[in-house]
JSON list of C-alpha atoms in Angstrom, two decimals:
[
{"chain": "A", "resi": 16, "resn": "UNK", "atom": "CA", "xyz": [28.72, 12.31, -15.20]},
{"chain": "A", "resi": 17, "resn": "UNK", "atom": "CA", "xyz": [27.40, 10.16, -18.30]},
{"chain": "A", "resi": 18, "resn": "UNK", "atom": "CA", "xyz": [30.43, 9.29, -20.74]},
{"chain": "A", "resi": 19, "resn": "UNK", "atom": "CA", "xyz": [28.95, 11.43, -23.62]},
{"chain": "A", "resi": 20, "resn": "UNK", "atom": "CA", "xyz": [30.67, 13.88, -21.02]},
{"chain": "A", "resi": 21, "resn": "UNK", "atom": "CA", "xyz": [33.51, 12.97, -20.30]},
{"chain": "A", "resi": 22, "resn": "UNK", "atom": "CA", "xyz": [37.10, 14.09, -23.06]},
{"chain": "A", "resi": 23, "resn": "UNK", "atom": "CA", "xyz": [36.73, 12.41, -26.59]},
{"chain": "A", "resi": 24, "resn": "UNK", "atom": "CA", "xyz": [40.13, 11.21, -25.98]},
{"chain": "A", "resi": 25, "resn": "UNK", "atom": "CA", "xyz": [38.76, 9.20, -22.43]},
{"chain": "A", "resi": 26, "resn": "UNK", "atom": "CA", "xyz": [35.53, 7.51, -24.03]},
{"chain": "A", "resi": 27, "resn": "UNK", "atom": "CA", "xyz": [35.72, 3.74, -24.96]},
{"chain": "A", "resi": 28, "resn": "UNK", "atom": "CA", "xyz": [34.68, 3.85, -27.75]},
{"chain": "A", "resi": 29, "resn": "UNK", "atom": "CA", "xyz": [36.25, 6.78, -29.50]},
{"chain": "A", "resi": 30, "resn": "UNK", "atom": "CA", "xyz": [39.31, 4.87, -28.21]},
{"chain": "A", "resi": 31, "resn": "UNK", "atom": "CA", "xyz": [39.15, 1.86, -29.24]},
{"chain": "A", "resi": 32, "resn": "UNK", "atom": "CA", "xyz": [38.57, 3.19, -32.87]},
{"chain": "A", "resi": 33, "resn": "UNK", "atom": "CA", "xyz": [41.27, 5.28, -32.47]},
{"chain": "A", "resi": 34, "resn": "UNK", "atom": "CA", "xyz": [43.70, 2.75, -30.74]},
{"chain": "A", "resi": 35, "resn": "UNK", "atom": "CA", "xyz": [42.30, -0.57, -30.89]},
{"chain": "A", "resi": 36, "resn": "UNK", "atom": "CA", "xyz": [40.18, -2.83, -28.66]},
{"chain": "A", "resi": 37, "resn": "UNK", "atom": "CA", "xyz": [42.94, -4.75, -26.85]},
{"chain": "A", "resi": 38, "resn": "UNK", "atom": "CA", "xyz": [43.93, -0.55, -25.89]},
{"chain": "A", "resi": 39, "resn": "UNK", "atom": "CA", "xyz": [40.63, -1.05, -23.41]},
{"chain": "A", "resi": 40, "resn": "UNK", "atom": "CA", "xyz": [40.36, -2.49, -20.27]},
{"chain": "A", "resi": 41, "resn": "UNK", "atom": "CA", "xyz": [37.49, -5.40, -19.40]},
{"chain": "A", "resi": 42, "resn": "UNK", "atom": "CA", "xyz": [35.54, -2.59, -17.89]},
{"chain": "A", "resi": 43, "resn": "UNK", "atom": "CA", "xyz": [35.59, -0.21, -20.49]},
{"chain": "A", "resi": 44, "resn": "UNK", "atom": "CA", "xyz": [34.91, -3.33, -23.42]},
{"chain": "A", "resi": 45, "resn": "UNK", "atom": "CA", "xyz": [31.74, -4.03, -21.54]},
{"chain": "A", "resi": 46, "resn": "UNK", "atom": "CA", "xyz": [30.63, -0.46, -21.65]},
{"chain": "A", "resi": 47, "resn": "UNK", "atom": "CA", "xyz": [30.62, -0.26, -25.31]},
{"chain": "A", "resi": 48, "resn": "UNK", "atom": "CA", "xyz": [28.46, -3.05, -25.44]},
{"chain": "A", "resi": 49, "resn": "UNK", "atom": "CA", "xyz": [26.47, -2.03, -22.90]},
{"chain": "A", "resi": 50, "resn": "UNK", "atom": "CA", "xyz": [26.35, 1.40, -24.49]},
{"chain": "A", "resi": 51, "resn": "UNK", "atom": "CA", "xyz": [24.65, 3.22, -22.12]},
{"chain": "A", "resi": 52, "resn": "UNK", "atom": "CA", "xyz": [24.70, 2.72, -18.13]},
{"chain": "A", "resi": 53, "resn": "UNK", "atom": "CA", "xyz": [21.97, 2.92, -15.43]},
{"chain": "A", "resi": 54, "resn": "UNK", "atom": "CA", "xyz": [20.91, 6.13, -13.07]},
{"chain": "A", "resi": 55, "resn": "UNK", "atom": "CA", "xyz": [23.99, 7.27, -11.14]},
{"chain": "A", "resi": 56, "resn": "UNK", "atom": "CA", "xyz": [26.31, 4.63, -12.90]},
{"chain": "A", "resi": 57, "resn": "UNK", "atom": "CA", "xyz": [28.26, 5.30, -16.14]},
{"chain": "A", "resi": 58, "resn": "UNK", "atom": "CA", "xyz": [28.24, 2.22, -18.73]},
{"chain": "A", "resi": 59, "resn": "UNK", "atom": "CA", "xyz": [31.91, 1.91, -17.46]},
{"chain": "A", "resi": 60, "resn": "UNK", "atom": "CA", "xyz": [30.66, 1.58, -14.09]},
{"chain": "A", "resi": 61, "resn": "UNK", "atom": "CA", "xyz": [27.95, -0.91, -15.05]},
{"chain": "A", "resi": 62, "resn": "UNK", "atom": "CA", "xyz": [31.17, -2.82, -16.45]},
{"chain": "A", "resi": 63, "resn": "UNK", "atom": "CA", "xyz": [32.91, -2.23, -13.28]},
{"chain": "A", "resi": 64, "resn": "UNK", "atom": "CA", "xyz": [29.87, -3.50, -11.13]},
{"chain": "A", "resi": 65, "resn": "UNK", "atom": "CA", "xyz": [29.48, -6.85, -13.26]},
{"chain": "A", "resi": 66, "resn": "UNK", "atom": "CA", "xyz": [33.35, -7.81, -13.51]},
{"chain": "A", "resi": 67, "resn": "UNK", "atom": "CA", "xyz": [33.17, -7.59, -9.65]},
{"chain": "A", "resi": 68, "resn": "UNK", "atom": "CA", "xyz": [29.61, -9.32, -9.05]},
{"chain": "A", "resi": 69, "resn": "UNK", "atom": "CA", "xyz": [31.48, -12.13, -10.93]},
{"chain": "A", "resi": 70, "resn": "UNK", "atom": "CA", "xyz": [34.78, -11.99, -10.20]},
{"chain": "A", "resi": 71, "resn": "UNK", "atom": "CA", "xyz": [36.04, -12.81, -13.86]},
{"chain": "A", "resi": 72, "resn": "UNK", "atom": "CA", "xyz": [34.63, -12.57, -17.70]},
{"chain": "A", "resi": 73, "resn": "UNK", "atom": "CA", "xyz": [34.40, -16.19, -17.83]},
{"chain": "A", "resi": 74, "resn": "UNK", "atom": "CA", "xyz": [32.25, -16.43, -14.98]},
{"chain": "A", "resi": 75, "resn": "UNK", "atom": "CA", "xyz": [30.62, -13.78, -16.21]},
{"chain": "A", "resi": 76, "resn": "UNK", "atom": "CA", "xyz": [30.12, -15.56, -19.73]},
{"chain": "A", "resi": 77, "resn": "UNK", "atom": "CA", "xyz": [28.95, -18.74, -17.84]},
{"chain": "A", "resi": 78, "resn": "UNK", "atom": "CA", "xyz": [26.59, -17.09, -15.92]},
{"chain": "A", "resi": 79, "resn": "UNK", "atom": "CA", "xyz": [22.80, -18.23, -16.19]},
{"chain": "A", "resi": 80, "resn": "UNK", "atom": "CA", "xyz": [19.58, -15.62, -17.54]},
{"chain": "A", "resi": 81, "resn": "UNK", "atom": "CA", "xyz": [18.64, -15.32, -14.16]},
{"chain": "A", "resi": 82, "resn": "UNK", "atom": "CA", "xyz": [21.68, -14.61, -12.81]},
{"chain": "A", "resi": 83, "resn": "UNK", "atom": "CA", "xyz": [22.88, -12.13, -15.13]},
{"chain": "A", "resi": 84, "resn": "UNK", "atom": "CA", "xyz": [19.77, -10.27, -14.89]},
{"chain": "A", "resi": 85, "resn": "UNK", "atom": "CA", "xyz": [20.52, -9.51, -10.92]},
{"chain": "A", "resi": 86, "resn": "UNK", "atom": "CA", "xyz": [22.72, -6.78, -12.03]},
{"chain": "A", "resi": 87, "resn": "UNK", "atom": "CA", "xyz": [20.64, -4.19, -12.23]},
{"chain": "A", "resi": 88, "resn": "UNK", "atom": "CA", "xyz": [20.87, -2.73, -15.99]},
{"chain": "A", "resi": 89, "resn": "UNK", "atom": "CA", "xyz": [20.55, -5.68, -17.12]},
{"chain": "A", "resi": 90, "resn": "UNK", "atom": "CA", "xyz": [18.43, -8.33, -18.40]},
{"chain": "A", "resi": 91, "resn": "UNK", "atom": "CA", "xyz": [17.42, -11.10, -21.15]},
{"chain": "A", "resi": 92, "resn": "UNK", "atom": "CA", "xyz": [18.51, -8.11, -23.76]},
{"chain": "A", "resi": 93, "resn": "UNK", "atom": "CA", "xyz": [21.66, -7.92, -22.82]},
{"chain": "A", "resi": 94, "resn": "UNK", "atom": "CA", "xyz": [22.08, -11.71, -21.96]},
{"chain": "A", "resi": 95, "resn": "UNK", "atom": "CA", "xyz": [20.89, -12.88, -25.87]},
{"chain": "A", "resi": 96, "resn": "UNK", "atom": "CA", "xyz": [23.02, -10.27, -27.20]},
{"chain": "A", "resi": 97, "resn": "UNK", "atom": "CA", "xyz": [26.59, -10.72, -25.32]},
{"chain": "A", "resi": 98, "resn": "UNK", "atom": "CA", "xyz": [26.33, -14.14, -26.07]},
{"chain": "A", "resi": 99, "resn": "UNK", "atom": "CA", "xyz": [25.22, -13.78, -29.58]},
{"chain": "A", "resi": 100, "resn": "UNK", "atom": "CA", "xyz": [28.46, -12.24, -29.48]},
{"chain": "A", "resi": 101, "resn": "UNK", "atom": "CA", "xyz": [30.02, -15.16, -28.01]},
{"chain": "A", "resi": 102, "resn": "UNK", "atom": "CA", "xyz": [28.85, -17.55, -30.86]},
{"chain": "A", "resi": 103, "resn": "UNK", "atom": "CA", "xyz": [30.01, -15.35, -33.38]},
{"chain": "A", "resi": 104, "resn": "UNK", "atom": "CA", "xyz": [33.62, -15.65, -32.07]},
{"chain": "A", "resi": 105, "resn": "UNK", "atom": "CA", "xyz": [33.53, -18.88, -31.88]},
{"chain": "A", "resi": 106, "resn": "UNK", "atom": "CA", "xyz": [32.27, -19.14, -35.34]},
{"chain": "A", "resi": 107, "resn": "UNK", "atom": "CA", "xyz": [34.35, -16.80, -36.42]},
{"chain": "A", "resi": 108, "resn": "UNK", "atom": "CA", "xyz": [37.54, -18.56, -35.44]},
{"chain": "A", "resi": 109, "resn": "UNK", "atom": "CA", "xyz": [36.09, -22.14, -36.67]},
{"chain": "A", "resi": 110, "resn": "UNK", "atom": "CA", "xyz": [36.06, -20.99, -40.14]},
{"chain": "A", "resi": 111, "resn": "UNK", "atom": "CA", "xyz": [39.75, -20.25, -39.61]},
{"chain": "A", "resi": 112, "resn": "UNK", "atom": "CA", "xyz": [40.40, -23.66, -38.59]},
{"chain": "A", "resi": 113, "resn": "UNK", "atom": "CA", "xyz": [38.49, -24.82, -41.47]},
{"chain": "A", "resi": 114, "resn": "UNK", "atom": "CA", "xyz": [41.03, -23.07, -44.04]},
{"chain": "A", "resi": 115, "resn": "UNK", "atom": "CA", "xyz": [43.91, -23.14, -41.88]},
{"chain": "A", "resi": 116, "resn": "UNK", "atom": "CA", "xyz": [46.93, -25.59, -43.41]},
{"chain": "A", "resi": 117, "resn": "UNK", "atom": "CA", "xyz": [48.09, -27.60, -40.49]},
{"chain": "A", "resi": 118, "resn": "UNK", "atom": "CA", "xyz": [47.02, -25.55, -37.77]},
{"chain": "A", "resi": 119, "resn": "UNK", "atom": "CA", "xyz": [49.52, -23.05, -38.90]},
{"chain": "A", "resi": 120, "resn": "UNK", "atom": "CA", "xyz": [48.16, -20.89, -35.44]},
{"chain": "A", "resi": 121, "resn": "UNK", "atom": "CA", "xyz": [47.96, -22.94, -31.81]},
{"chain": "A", "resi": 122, "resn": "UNK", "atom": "CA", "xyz": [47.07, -20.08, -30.56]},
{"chain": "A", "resi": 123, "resn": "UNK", "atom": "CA", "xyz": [43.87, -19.85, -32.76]},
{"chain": "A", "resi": 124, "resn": "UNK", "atom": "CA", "xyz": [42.85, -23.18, -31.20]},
{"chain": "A", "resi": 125, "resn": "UNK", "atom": "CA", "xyz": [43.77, -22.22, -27.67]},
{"chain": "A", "resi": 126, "resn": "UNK", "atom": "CA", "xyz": [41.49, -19.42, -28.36]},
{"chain": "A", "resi": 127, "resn": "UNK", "atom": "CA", "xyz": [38.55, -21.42, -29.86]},
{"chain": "A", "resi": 128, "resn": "UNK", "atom": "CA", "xyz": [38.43, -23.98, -27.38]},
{"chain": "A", "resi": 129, "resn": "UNK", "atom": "CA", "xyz": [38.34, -21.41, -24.57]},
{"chain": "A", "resi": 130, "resn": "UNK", "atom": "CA", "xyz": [35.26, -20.30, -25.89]},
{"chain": "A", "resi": 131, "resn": "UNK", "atom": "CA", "xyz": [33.78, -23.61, -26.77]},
{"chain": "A", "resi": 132, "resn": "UNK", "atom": "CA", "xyz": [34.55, -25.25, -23.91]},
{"chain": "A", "resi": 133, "resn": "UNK", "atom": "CA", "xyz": [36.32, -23.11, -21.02]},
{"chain": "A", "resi": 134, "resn": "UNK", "atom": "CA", "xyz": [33.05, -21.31, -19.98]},
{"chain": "A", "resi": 135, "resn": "UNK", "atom": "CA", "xyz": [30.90, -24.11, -18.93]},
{"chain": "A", "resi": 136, "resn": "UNK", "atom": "CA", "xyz": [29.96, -24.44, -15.55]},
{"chain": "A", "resi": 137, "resn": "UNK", "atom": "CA", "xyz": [30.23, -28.57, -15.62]},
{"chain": "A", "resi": 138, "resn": "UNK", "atom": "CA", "xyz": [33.03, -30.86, -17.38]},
{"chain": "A", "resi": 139, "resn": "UNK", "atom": "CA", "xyz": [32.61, -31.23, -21.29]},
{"chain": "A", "resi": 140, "resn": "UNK", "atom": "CA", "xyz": [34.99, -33.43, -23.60]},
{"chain": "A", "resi": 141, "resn": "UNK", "atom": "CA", "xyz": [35.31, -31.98, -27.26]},
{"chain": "A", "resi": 142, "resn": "UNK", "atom": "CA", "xyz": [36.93, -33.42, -30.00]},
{"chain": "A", "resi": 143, "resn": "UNK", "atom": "CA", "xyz": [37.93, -31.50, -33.29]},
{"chain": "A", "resi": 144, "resn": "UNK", "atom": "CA", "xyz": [38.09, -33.91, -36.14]},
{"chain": "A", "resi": 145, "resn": "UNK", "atom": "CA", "xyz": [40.51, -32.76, -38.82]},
{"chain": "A", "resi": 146, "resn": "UNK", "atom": "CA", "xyz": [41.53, -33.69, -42.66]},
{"chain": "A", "resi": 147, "resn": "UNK", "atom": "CA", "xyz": [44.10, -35.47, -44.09]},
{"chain": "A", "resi": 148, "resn": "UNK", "atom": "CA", "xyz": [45.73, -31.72, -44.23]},
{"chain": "A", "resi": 149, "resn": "UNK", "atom": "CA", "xyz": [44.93, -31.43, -40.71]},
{"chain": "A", "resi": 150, "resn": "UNK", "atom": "CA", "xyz": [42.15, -28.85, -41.40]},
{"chain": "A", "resi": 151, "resn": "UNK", "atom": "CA", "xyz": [38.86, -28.54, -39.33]},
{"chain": "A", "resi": 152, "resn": "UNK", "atom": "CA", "xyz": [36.21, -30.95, -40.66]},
{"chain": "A", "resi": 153, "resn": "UNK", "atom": "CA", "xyz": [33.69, -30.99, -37.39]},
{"chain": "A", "resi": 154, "resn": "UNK", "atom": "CA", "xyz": [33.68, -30.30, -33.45]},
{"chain": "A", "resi": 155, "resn": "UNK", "atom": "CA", "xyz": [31.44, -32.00, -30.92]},
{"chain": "A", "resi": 156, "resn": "UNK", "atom": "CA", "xyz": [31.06, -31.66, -27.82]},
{"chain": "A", "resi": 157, "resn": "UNK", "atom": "CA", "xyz": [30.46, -35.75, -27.34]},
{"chain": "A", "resi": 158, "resn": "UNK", "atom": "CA", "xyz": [30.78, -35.69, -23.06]},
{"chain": "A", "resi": 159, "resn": "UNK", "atom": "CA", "xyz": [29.75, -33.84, -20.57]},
{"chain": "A", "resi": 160, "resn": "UNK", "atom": "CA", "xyz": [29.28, -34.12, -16.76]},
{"chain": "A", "resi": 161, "resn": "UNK", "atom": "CA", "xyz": [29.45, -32.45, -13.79]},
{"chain": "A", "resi": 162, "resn": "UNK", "atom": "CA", "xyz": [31.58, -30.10, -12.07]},
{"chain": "A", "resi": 163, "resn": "UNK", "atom": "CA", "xyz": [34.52, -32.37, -11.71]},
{"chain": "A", "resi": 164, "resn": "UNK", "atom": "CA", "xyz": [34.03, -34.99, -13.79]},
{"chain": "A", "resi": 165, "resn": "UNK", "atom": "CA", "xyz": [32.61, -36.84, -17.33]},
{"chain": "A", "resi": 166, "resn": "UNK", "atom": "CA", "xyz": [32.65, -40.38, -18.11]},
{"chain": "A", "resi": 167, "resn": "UNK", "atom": "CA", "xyz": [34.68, -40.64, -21.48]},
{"chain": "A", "resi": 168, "resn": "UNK", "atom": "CA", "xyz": [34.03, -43.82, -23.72]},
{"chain": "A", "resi": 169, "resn": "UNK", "atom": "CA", "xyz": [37.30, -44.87, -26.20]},
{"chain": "A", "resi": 170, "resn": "UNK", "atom": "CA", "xyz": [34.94, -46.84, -28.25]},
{"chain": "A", "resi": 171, "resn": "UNK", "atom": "CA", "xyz": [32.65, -43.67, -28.96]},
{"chain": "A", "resi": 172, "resn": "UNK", "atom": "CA", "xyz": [35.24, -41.03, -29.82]},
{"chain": "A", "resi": 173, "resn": "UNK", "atom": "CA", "xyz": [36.56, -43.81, -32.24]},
{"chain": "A", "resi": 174, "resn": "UNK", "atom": "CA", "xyz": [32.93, -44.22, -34.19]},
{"chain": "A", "resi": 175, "resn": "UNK", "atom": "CA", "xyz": [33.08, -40.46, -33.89]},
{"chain": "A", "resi": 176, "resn": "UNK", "atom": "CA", "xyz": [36.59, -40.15, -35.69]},
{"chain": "A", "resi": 177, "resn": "UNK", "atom": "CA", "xyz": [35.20, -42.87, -38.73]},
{"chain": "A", "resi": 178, "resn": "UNK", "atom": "CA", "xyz": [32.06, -41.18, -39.14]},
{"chain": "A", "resi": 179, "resn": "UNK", "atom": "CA", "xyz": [33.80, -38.07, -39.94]},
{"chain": "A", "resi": 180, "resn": "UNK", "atom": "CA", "xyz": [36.40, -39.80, -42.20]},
{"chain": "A", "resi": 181, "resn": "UNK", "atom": "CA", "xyz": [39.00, -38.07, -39.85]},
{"chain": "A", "resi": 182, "resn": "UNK", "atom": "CA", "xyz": [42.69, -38.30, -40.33]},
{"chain": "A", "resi": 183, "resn": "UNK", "atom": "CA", "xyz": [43.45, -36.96, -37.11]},
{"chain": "A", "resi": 184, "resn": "UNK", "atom": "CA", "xyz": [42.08, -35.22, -34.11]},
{"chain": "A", "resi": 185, "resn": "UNK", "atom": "CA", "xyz": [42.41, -32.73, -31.06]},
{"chain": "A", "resi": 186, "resn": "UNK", "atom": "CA", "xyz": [40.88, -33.85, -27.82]},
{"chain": "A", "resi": 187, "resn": "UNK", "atom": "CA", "xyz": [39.79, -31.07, -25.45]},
{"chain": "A", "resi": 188, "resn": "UNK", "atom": "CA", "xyz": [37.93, -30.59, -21.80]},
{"chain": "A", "resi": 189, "resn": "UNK", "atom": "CA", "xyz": [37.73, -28.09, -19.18]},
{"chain": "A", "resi": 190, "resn": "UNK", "atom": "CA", "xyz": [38.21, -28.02, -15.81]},
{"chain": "A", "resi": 191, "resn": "UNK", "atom": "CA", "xyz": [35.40, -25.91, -13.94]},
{"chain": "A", "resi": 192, "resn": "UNK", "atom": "CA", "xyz": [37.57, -25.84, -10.80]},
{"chain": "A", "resi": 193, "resn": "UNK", "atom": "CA", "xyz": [40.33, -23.74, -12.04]},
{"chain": "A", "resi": 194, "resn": "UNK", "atom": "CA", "xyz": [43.72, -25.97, -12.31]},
{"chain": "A", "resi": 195, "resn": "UNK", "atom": "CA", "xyz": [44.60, -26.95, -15.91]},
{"chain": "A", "resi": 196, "resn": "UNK", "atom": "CA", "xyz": [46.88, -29.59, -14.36]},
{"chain": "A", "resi": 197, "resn": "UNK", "atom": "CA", "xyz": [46.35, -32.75, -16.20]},
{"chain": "A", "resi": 198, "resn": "UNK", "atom": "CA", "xyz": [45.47, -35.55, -13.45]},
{"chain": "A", "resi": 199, "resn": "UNK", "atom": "CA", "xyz": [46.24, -39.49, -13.74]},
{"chain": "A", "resi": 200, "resn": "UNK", "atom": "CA", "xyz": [43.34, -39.93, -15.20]},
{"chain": "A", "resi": 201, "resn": "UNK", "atom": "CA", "xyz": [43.76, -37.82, -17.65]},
{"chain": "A", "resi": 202, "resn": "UNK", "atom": "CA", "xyz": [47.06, -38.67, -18.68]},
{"chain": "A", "resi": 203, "resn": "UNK", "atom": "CA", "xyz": [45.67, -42.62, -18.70]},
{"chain": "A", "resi": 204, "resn": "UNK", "atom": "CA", "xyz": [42.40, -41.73, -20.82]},
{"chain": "A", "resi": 205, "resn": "UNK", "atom": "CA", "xyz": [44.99, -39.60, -23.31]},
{"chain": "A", "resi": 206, "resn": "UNK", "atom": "CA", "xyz": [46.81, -43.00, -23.44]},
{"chain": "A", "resi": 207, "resn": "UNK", "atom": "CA", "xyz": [44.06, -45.15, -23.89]},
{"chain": "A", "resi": 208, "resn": "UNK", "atom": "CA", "xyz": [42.28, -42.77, -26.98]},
{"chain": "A", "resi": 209, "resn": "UNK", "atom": "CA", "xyz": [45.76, -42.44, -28.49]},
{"chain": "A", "resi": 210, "resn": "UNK", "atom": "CA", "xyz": [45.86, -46.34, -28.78]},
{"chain": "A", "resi": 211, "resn": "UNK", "atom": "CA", "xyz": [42.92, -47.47, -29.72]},
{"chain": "A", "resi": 212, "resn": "UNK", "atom": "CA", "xyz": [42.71, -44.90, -32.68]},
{"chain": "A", "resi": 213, "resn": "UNK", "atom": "CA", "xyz": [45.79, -46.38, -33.66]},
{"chain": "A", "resi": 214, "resn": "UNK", "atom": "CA", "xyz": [44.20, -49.13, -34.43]},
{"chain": "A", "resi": 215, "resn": "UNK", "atom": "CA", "xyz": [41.84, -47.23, -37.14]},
{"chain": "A", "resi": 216, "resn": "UNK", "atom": "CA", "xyz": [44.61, -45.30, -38.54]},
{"chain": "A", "resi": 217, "resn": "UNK", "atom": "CA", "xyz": [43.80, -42.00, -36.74]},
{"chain": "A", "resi": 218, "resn": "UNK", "atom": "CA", "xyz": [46.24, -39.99, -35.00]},
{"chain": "A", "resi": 219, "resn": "UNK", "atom": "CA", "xyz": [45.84, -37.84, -31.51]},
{"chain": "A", "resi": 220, "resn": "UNK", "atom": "CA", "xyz": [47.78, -34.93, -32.24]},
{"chain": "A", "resi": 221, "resn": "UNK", "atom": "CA", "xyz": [47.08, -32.69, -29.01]},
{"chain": "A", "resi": 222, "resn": "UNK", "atom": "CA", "xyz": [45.01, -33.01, -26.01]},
{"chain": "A", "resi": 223, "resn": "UNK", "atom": "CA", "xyz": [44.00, -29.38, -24.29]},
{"chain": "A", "resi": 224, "resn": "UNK", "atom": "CA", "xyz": [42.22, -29.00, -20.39]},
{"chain": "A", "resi": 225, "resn": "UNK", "atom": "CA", "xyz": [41.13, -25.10, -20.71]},
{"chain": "A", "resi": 226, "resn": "UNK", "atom": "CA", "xyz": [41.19, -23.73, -17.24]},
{"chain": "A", "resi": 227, "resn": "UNK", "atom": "CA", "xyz": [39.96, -20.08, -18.47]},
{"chain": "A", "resi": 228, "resn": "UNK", "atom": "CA", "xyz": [42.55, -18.33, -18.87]},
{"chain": "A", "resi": 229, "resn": "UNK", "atom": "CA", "xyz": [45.04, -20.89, -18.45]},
{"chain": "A", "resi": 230, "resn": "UNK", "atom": "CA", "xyz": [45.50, -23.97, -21.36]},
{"chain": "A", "resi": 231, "resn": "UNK", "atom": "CA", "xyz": [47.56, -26.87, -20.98]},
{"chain": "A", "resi": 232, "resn": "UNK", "atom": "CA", "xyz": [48.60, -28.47, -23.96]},
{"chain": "A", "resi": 233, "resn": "UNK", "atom": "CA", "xyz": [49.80, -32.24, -23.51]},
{"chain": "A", "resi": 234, "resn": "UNK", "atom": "CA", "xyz": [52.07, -32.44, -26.70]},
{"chain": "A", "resi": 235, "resn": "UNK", "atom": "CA", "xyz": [53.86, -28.95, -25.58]},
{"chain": "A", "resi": 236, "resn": "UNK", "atom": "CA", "xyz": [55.04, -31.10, -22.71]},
{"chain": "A", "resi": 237, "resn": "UNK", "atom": "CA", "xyz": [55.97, -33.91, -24.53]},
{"chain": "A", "resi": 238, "resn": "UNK", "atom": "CA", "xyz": [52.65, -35.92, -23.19]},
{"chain": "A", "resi": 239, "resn": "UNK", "atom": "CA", "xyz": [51.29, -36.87, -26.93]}
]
């Protein structure tokens, strides 16, 4: 049974106008994008089908062309779309930092960084430059490595910082392999930034690992 036949008041999307999108389950979000579903599959179970091929939306939102496309349904459509998606999000949420007065909303940068960062299927260091107001000026992605690891150099997050006249800044990475523990290293490289921006005047005001869906923040633990 297609959805167009199932009650109004058990479609996605008539629900989710009615009630809201956070009302819908993964599943049913992914069948209103997908819109429609495949022979003998409703677009909710085309959702159903790629949430378990992947095990999670983030690995689904890391996923390759190729891979995606293995799900049958789908293809290089639907793969430039949902992640046109993505970058609108993101985009959407860095003008907010842009105009935000001191970060007024963590959460807002939890939720950015997840989807700068927190999909990628090797380590990345970001770094979110901010004003004198503590307002977004720039983000840059200015490491990345492999699955467990990316070399970090103090010296280039510092030219970074004074090419962007920044006052202050957020450091970020991800860990791919699921634990948003901070390790020793971590905690020593945190250290070592925090210092030798001191030197320039520039402050370190929070360091983030995003382990989708888990953050760790280092100055909610008193780390910073």
């Amino acid at each position: 049974m297609g959805i167009s036949d199932w009650p109004v008041d058990q479609r996605p999307r008539e629900r989710l106008i009615k009630y809201g999108a956070s009302a819908l389950s993964d599943a049913e979000l992914l069948a209103v994008f997908l819109r429609v579903g495949v022979k003998g599959k409703s677009a909710v179970d085309l959702g159903r089908d790629m949430l378990a091929q992947y095990g999670s939306l983030s690995a689904l939102f890391a996923a390759s062309a190729k891979d995606f496309s293995k799900i049958h349904g789908l293809g290089d459509a639907k793969y430039a779309q949902i992640h046109a998606v993505l970058e609108l999000a993101k985009r959407a949420i860095s003008e907010d930092l842009r105009i935000c007065e001191n970060l007024s909303s963590p959460n807002t940068v939890k939720n950015y960084l997840q989807l700068l960062i927190g999909n990628k299927p090797h380590e990345s260091f970001a770094v979110l430059f901010l004003d004198i107001k503590n307002r977004l000026i720039k983000t840059e992605e200015l490491f990345r490595g492999t699955l467990n690891h990316a070399s970090v150099y103090p010296r280039e997050v510092v030219k970074a910082a004074l090419l962007h006249n920044a006052a202050s800044i957020i450091l970020a990475h991800n860990h791919p392999s699921g634990s948003c523990e901070p390790s020793q290293a971590d905690l020593a490289l945190t250290n070592t930034l925090k210092q030798a921006l001191a030197l320039v005047d520039i402050r370190v005001l929070d360091h983030f690992i995003i382990a989708n869906p888990n953050v760790y923040s280092f100055a909610e633990h008193g780390q910073i």
